[in-house]
Amino acid sequence: MERHGDTEDRVAVVSHGFFYTYLMKTLLKIPSESKVIFATNNAAMTRIDFGGGYVRVIYQNRCEYLPPDLVT
């Protein structure tokens, strides 16, 4: 946020495995000990917008661009 917060920059983060759940819990201020798990398919995309004091999850685990046989 310090580096890109007041810009029109787009920042990509590539994550593997269960780290995604920890990242989402941190961004959404969900307690780490909660039983919330975010499902993700391989090569899926999530869009999160920050602004106006809000964190907005625009989409999560999006992979319709992949052929069905590649969705895992």
PDB file of C-alpha atoms in Angstrom, residues 20-51:
ATOM      1  CA  TYR A  20      -3.418 -18.208  -0.446  1.00  0.00           C
ATOM      2  CA  THR A  21      -5.716 -18.789   2.531  1.00  0.00           C
ATOM      3  CA  TYR A  22      -3.284 -17.006   4.857  1.00  0.00           C
ATOM      4  CA  LEU A  23      -2.990 -14.102   2.422  1.00  0.00           C
ATOM      5  CA  MET A  24      -6.770 -13.727   2.086  1.00  0.00           C
ATOM      6  CA  LYS A  25      -7.291 -13.946   5.856  1.00  0.00           C
ATOM      7  CA  THR A  26      -4.717 -11.197   6.343  1.00  0.00           C
ATOM      8  CA  LEU A  27      -6.200  -8.938   3.669  1.00  0.00           C
ATOM      9  CA  LEU A  28      -9.754  -9.443   4.931  1.00  0.00           C
ATOM     10  CA  LYS A  29      -8.773  -9.288   8.615  1.00  0.00           C
ATOM     11  CA  ILE A  30     -10.127 -12.748   9.358  1.00  0.00           C
ATOM     12  CA  PRO A  31      -8.528 -14.203  12.512  1.00  0.00           C
ATOM     13  CA  SER A  32      -5.806 -16.694  11.600  1.00  0.00           C
ATOM     14  CA  GLU A  33      -7.265 -19.298  13.972  1.00  0.00           C
ATOM     15  CA  SER A  34     -10.648 -19.227  12.190  1.00  0.00           C
ATOM     16  CA  LYS A  35     -11.809 -22.300  10.286  1.00  0.00           C
ATOM     17  CA  VAL A  36     -12.128 -20.319   7.030  1.00  0.00           C
ATOM     18  CA  ILE A  37     -10.381 -21.843   4.015  1.00  0.00           C
ATOM     19  CA  PHE A  38     -10.374 -20.288   0.548  1.00  0.00           C
ATOM     20  CA  ALA A  39     -10.645 -22.846  -2.253  1.00  0.00           C
ATOM     21  CA  THR A  40      -8.372 -22.332  -5.224  1.00  0.00           C
ATOM     22  CA  ASN A  41      -7.851 -24.219  -8.428  1.00  0.00           C
ATOM     23  CA  ASN A  42      -4.471 -24.320 -10.137  1.00  0.00           C
ATOM     24  CA  ALA A  43      -3.925 -21.211 -12.296  1.00  0.00           C
ATOM     25  CA  ALA A  44      -7.057 -19.516 -10.896  1.00  0.00           C
ATOM     26  CA  MET A  45      -7.172 -15.737 -10.555  1.00  0.00           C
ATOM     27  CA  THR A  46      -8.484 -13.478  -7.820  1.00  0.00           C
ATOM     28  CA  ARG A  47      -9.045  -9.744  -8.143  1.00  0.00           C
ATOM     29  CA  ILE A  48      -8.985  -7.557  -5.065  1.00  0.00           C
ATOM     30  CA  ASP A  49      -9.411  -3.783  -5.244  1.00  0.00           C
ATOM     31  CA  PHE A  50      -8.241  -1.425  -2.517  1.00  0.00           C
ATOM     32  CA  GLY A  51      -9.540   2.101  -2.151  1.00  0.00           C
TER      33      GLY A  51
END
